[in-house]
CSV table of C-alpha atoms in Angstrom, one decimal:
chain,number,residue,atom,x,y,z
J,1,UNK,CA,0.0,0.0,0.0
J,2,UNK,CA,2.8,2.2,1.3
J,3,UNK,CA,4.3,1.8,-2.3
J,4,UNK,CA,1.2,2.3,-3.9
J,5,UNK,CA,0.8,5.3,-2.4
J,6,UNK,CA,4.4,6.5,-3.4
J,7,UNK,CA,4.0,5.7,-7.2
J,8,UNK,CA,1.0,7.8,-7.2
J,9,UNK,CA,2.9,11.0,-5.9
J,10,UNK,CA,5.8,10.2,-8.6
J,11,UNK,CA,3.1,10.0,-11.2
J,12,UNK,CA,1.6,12.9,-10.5
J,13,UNK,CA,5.0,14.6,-10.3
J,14,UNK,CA,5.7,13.5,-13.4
J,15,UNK,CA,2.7,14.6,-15.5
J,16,UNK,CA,3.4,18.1,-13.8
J,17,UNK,CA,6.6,17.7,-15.6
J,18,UNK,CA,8.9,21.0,-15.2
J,19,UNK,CA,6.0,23.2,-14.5
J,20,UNK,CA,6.4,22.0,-11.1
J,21,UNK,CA,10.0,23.5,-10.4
J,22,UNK,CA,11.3,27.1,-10.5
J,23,UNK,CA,12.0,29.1,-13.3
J,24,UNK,CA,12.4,32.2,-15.3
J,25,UNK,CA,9.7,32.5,-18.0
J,26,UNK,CA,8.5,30.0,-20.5
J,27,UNK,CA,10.5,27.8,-22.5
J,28,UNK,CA,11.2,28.4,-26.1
J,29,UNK,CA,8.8,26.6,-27.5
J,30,UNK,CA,6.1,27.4,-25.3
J,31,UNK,CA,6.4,31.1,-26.9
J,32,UNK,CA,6.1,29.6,-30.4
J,33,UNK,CA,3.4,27.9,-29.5
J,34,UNK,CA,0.9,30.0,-28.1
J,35,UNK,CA,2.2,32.5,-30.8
J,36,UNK,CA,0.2,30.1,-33.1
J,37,UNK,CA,-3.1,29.5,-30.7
J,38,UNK,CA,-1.8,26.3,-29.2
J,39,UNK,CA,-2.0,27.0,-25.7
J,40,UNK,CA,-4.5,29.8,-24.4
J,41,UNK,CA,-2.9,33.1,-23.5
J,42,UNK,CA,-3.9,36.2,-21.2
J,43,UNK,CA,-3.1,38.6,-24.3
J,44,UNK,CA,-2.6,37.3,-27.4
J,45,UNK,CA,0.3,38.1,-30.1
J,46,UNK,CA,2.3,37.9,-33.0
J,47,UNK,CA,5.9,35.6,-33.1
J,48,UNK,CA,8.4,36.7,-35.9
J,49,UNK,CA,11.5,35.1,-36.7
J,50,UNK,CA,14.5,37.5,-37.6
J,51,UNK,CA,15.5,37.8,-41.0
J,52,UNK,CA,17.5,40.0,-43.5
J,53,UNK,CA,14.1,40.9,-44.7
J,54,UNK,CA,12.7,41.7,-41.3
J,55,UNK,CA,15.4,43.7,-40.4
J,56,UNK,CA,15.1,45.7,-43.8
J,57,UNK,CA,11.4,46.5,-43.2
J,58,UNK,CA,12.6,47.6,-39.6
J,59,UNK,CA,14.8,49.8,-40.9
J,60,UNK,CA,12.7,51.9,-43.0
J,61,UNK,CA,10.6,53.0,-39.9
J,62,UNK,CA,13.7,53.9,-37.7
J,63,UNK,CA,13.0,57.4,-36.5
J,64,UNK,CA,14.9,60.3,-39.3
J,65,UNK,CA,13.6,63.3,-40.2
J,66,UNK,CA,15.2,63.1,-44.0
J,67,UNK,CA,11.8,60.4,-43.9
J,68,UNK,CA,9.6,62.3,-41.4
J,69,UNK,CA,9.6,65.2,-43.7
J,70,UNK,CA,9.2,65.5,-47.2
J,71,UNK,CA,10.1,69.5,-47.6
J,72,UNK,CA,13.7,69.0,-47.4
J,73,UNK,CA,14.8,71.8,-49.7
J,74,UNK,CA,16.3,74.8,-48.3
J,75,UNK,CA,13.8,78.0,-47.9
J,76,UNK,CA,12.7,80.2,-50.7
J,77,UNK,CA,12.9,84.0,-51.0
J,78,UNK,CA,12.1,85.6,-48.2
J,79,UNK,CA,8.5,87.1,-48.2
J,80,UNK,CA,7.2,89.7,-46.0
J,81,UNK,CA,5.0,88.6,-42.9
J,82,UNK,CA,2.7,90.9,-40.7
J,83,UNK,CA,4.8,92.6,-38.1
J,84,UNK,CA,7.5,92.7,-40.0
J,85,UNK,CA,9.4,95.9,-40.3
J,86,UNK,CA,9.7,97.4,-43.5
J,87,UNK,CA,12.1,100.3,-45.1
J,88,UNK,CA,10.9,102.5,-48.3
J,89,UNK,CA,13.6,104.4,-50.5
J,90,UNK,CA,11.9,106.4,-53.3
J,91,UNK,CA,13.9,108.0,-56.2
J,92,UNK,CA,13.6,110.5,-59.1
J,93,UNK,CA,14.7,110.7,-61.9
J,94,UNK,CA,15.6,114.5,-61.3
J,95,UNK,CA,15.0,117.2,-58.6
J,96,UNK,CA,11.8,119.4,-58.2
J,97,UNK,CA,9.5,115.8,-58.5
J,98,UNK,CA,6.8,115.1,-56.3
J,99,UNK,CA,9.4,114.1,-53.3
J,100,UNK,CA,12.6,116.4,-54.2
J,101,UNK,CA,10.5,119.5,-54.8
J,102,UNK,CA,13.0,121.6,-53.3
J,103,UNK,CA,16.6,121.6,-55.1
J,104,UNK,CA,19.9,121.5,-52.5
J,105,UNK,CA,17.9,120.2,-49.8
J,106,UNK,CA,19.6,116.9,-49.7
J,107,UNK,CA,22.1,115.2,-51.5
J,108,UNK,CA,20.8,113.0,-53.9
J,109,UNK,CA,17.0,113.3,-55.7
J,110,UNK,CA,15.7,110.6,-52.8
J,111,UNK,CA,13.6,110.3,-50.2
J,112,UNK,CA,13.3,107.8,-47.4
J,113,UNK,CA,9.9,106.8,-45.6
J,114,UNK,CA,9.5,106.1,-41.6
J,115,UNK,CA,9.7,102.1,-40.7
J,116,UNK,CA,6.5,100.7,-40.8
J,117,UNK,CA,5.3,97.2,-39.7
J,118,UNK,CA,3.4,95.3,-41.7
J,119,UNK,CA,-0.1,95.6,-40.3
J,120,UNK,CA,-3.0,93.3,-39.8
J,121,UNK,CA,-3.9,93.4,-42.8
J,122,UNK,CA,-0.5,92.8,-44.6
J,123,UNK,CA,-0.4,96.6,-46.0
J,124,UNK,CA,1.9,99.2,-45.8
J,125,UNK,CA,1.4,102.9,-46.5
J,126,UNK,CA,3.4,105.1,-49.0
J,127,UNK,CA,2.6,108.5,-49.5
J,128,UNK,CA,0.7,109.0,-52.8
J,129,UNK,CA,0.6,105.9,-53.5
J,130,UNK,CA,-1.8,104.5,-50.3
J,131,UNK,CA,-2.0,100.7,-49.0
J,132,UNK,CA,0.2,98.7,-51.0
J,133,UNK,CA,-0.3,94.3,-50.0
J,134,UNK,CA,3.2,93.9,-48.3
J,135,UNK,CA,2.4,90.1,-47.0
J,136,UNK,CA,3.6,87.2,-48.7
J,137,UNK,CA,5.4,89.4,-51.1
J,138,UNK,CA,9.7,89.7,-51.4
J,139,UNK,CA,10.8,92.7,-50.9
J,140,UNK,CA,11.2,93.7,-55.0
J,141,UNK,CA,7.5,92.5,-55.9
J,142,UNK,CA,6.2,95.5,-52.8
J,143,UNK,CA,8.8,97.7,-54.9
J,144,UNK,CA,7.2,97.4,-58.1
J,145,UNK,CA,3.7,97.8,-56.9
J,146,UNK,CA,4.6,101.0,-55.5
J,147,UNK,CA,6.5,102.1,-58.6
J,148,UNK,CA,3.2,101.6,-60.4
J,149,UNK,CA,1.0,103.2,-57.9
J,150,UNK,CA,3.5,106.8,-58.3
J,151,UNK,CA,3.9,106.3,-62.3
J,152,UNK,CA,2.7,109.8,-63.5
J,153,UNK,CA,3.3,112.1,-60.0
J,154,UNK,CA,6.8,111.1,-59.5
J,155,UNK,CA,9.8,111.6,-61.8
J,156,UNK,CA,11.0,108.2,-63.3
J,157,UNK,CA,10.3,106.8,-60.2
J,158,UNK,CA,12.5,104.4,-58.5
J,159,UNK,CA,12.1,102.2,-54.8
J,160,UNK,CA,14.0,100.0,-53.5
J,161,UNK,CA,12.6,98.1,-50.4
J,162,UNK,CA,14.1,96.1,-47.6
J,163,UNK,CA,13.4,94.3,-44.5
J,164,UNK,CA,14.0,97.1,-41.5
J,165,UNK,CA,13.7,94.4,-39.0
J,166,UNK,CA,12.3,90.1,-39.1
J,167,UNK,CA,9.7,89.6,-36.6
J,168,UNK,CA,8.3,87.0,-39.2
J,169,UNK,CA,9.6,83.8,-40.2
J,170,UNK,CA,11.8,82.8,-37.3
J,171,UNK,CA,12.7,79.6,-36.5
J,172,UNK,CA,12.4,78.5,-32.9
J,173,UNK,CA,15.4,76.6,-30.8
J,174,UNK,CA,14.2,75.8,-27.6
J,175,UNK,CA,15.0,73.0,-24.6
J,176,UNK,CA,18.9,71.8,-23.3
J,177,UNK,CA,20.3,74.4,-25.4
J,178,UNK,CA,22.9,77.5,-23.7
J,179,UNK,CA,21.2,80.4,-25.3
J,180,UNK,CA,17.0,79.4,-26.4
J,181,UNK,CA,15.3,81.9,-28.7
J,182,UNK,CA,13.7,82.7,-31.9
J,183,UNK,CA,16.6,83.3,-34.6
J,184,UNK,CA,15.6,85.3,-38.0
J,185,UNK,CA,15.4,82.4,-40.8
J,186,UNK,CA,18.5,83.2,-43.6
J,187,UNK,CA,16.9,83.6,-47.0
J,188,UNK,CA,20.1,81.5,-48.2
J,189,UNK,CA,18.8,78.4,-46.0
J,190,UNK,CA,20.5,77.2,-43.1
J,191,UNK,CA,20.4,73.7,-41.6
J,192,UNK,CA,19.4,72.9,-38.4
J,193,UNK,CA,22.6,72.0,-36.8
J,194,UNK,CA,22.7,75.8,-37.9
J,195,UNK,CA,20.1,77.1,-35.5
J,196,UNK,CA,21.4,74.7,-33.0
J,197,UNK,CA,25.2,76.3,-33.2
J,198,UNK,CA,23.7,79.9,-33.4
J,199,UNK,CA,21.3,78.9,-29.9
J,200,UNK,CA,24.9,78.3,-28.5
J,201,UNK,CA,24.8,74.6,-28.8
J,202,UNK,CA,23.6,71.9,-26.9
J,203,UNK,CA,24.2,72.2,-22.7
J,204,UNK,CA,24.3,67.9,-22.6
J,205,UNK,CA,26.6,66.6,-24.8
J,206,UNK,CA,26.0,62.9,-24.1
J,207,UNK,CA,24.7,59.8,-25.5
J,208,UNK,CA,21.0,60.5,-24.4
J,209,UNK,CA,20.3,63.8,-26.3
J,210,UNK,CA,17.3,64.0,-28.5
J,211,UNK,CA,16.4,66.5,-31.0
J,212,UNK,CA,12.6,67.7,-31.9
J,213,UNK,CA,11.4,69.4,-34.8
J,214,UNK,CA,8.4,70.7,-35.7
J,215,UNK,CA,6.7,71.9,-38.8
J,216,UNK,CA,3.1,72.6,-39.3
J,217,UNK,CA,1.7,70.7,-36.8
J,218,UNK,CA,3.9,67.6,-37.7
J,219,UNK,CA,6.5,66.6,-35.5
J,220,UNK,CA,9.8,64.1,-35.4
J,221,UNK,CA,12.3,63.1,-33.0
J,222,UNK,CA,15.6,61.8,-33.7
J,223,UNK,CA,18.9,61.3,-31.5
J,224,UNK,CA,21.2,64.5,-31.9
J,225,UNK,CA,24.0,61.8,-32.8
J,226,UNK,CA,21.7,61.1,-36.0
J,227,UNK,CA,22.2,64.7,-36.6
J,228,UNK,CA,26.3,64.0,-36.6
J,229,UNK,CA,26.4,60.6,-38.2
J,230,UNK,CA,24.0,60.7,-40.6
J,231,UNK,CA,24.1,64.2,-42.7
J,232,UNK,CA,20.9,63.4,-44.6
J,233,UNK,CA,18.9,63.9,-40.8
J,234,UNK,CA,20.6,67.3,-40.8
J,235,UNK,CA,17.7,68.9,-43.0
J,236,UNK,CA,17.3,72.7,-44.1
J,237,UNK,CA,15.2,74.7,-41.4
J,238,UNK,CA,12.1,76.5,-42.6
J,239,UNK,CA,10.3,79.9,-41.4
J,240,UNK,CA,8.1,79.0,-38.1
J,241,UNK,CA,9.9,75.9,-37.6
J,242,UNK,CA,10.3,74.7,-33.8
J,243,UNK,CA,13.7,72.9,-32.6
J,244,UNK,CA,13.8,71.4,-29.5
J,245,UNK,CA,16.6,69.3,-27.4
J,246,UNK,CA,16.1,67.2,-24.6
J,247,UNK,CA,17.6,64.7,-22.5
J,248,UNK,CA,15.9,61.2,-22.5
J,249,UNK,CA,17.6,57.9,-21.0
J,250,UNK,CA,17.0,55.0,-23.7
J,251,UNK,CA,17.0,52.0,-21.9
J,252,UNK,CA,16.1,48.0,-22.0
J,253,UNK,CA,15.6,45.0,-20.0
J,254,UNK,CA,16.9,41.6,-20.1
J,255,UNK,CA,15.4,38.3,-18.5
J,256,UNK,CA,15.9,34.5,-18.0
J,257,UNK,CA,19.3,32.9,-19.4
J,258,UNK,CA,21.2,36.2,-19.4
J,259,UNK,CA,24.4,37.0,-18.3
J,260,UNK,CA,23.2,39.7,-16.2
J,261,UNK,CA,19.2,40.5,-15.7
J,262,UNK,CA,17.9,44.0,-15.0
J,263,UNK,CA,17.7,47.2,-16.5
J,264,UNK,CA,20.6,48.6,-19.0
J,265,UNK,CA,21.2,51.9,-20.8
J,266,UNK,CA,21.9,52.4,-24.3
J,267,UNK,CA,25.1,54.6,-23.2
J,268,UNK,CA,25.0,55.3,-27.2
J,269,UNK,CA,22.6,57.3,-29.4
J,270,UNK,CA,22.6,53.6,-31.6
J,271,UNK,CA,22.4,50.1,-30.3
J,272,UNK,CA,22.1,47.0,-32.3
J,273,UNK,CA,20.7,43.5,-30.3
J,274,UNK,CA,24.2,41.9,-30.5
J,275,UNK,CA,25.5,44.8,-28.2
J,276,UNK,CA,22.7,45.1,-26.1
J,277,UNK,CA,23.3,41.0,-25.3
J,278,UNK,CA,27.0,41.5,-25.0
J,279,UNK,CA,26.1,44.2,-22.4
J,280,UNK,CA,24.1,42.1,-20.1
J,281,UNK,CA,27.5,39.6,-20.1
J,282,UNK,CA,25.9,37.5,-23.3
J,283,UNK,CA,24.1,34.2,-22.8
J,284,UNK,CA,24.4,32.2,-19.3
J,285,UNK,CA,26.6,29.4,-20.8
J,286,UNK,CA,25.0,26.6,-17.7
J,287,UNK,CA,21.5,27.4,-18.3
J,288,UNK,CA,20.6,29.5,-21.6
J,289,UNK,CA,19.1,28.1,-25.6
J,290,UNK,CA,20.7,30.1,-27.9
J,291,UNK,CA,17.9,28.8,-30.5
J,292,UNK,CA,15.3,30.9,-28.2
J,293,UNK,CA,16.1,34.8,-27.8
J,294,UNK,CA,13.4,36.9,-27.7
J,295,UNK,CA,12.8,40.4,-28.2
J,296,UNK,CA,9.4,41.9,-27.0
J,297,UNK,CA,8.2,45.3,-28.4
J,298,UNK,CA,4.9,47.1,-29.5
J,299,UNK,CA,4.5,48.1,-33.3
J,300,UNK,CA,2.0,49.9,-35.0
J,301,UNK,CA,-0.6,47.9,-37.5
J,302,UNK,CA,1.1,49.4,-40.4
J,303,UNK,CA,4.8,48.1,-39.4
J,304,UNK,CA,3.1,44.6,-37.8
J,305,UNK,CA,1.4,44.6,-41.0
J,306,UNK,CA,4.6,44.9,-43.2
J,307,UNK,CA,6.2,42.1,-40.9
J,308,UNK,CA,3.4,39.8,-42.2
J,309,UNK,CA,1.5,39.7,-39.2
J,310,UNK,CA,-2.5,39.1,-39.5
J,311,UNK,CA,-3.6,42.3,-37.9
J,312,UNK,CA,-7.2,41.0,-37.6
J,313,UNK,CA,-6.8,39.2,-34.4
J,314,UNK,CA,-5.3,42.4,-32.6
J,315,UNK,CA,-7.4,45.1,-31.2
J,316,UNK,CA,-5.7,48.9,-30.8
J,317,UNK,CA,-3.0,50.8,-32.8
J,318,UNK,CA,-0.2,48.8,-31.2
J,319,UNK,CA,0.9,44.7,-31.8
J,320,UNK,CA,2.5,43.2,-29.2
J,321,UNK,CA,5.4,41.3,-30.9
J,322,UNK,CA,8.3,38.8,-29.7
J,323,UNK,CA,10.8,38.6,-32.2
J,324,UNK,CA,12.8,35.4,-32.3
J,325,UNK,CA,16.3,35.1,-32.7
J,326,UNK,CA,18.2,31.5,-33.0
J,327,UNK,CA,21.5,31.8,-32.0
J,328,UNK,CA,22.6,28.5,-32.7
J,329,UNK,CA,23.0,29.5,-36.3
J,330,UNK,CA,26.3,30.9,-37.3
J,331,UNK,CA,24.8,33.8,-39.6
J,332,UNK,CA,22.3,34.7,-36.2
J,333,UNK,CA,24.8,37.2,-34.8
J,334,UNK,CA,25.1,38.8,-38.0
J,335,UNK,CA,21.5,39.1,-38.0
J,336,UNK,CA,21.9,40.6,-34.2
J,337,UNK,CA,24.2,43.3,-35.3
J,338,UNK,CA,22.0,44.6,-37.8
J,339,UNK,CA,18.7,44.7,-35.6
J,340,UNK,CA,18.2,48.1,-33.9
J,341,UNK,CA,16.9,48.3,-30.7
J,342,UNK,CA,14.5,50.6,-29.5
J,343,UNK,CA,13.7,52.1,-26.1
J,344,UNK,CA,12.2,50.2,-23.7
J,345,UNK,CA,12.7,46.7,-25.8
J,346,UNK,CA,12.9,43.2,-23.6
J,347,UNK,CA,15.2,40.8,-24.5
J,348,UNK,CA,14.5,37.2,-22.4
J,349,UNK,CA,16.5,34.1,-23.2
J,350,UNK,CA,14.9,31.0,-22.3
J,351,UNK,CA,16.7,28.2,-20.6
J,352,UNK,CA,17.7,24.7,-21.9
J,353,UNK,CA,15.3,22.3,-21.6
J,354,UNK,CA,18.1,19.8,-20.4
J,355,UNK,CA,18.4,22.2,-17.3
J,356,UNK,CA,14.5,22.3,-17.0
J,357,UNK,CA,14.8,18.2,-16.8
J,358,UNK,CA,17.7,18.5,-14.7
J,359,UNK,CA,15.9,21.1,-11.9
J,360,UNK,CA,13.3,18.4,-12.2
J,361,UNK,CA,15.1,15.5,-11.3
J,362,UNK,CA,17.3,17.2,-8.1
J,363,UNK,CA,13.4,18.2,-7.0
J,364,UNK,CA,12.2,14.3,-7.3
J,365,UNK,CA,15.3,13.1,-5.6
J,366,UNK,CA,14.4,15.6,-2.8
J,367,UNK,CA,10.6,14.7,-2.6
J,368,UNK,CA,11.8,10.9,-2.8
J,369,UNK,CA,14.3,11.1,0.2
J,370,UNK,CA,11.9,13.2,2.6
J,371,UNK,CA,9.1,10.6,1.7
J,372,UNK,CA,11.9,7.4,2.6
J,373,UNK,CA,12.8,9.8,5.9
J,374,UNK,CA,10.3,8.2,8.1
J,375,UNK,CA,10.5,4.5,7.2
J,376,UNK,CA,14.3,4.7,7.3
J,377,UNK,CA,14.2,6.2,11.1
J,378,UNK,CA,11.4,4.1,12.0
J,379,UNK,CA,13.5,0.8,10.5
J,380,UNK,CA,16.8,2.2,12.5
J,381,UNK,CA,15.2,2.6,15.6
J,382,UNK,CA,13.9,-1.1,15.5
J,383,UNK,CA,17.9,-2.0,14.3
J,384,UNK,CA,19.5,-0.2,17.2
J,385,UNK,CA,16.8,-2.1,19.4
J,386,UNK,CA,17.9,-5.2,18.2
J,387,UNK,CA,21.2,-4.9,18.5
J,388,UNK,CA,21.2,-3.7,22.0
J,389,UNK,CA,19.4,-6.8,22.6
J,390,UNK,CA,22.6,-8.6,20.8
J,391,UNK,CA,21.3,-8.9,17.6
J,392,UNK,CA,23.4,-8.0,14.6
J,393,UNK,CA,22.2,-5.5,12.9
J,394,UNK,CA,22.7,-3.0,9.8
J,395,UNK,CA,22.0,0.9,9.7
J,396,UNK,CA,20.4,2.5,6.8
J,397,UNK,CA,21.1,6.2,6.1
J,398,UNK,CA,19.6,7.9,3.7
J,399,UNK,CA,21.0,8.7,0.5
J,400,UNK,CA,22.5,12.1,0.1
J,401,UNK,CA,20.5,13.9,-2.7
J,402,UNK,CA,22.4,15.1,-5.9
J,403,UNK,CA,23.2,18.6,-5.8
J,404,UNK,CA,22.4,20.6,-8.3
């Protein structure tokens, strides 16, 4: 009965399997299979396996703004805004006109109207010749208007017109910079590593500096080392654009098999997977399965789409993905170093399922000699009786466990 009673327990133990022992997460091919609806999950989602394909598609949707923005051509002629202060120089042809009425007065047959801003309306006022449409206009287009408005009161009228002062078309440079402001926006174009060098530069000049810009209403944000390292980033800055640095820590996690879990920064403005494993001390050479890395992020429908995942069984904007990595083939790390991580990614590496079995076996051994414990006193006890009574007898001890 006794035994019976003990083959039940190891039974039982056994269809438990390694569920019943520690661990870290799920084993490898747990992951691939409730990926594919084998075995119910909390929150379901999409397992893809890393490819040079994969990692192309990825790359196309790495935050730059030479893709966030399609205007990347440097500004055109400058063009007169309200608020914007304007100069008038009018000239004739000879002396006693409708401005140089009086000969010796002043050098030169010229006059030269008051600075005026550009009001509400986008006018300016010139003597003679009334409102003249100033907004939205370069400075030589104002100049002919006016010309044509004093053809026929003014001698062989001439006017030249320039910007007095640009309260218009500025471009914006705001956060971790020394010296934040509004700059005027150089008719010539100027990049905005530009505007960045005229704020007085960036106050951080580490690894975790972002940079922000904005143009009507769309924004894009880019590490400043993108800026440095990749020149096509480095885009021309338009009037009304907003620039703005700040500091933000990019960081992941690692789990299971790992060299070393917890929480690791970037310490770069670029990371590929294969560094981010080599910082956490690589794989756990006792424990980990190089065939099951796993990467966990959010993507949108349109990149999970891409990736070839059915987007129909997901509800919301963002797919939960694991990406899986097999390290056990040669060409893996090569695929590793070319897969950018992201902030916030996971990285778990499950363990070997020869250490799962092995876990198992040091936990039966352990249930197996606590279960003997008892019987192997009881029997003892009745030995030592015996042989105080002159019997010969034998001790049993119990068997050491194996250690793990």
């Amino acid at each position: 009965m006794r035994n019976f009673a003990l083959t039940s327990v190891l039974l039982a133990l056994l269809v438990g399997g390694c569920s019943t022992v520690p661990a870290s997460g799920p084993q490898g091919i747990d992951v691939e299979k409730q990926s594919e609806g084998g075995v119910p999950v909390s929150m379901p989602y999409a397992s893809v396996d890393v490819s040079p394909s994969i990692i192309k598609v990825l790359g196309e949707y790495t935050p730059r703004l030479s893709n966030a923005f399609a205007n990347r051509s440097p500004p055109k002629a400058f063009r007169f805004g309200i608020g914007d202060m304007v100069s008038v120089t009018i000239f004739e042809a000879a002396a006693g006109g409708l401005f140089t009425s009086e000969t010796g007065v002043r050098a030169g047959n010229f006059v030269t109207i008051p600075n005026q801003a550009v009001d509400q309306n986008g006018n300016i006022t010139v003597p003679y010749a009334g409102a003249v449409r100033a907004k939205g206009r370069t400075p030589p287009d104002v100049g002919a208007s006016i010309v044509d408005r004093l053809k026929g009161r003014a001698l062989e009228p001439q006017v030249v017109v320039t910007l007095a002062q640009q309260n218009t078309s500025l471009v914006s440079v705001l956060g971790d910079v020394r010296t934040a402001g509004r700059f005027p926006a150089n008719p010539s174009g100027e990049r905005i590593l530009d505007y960045i060098a005229r704020a007085g530069g960036p106050m951080n000049q580490g690894y975790d500096l972002w940079v922000s810009l904005e143009r009507n209403n769309h924004r894009a944000s880019v590490p400043f080392g993108a800026l440095l390292y990749e020149p096509s980033n480095n885009i021309y800055a338009l009037p009304n654009d907003a620039i703005y640095l700040f500091t933000q820590p990019q960081t992941f996690l690692t789990f299971g098999a790992a060299g070393q879990q917890g929480q690791f920064k970037f310490e770069a403005w670029r990371l590929s997977l294969a560094e981010a494993i080599g910082k956490n001390q690589g794989l756990n050479d006792s424990r980990a399965d190089p065939s099951f890395v796993f990467l966990y992020r959010g993507e949108t429908r349109e990149v999970a789409a891409r990736l070839g995942v059915d987007c129909n069984h997901f509800e919301g904007p963002i797919i939960p993905v694991i990406y899986h990595l097999n390290l056990r083939d040669p060409s893996g790390y090569f695929l590793a170093q070319n897969f950018e991580m992201r902030n916030k990614d996971i990285i778990y590496t499950s363990n070997a399922s020869m250490v799962e079995t092995t876990k198992f076996l040091v936990f039966l051994r352990t249930i197996m000699a606590t279960a003997n414990d008892p019987i192997i006193y009881a029997t003892n006890a009745n030995i030592l009786k015996s042989s105080l009574s002159g019997t010969p007898t034998t001790i049993i001890t119990t068997p050491t466990p194996i250690q793990r």
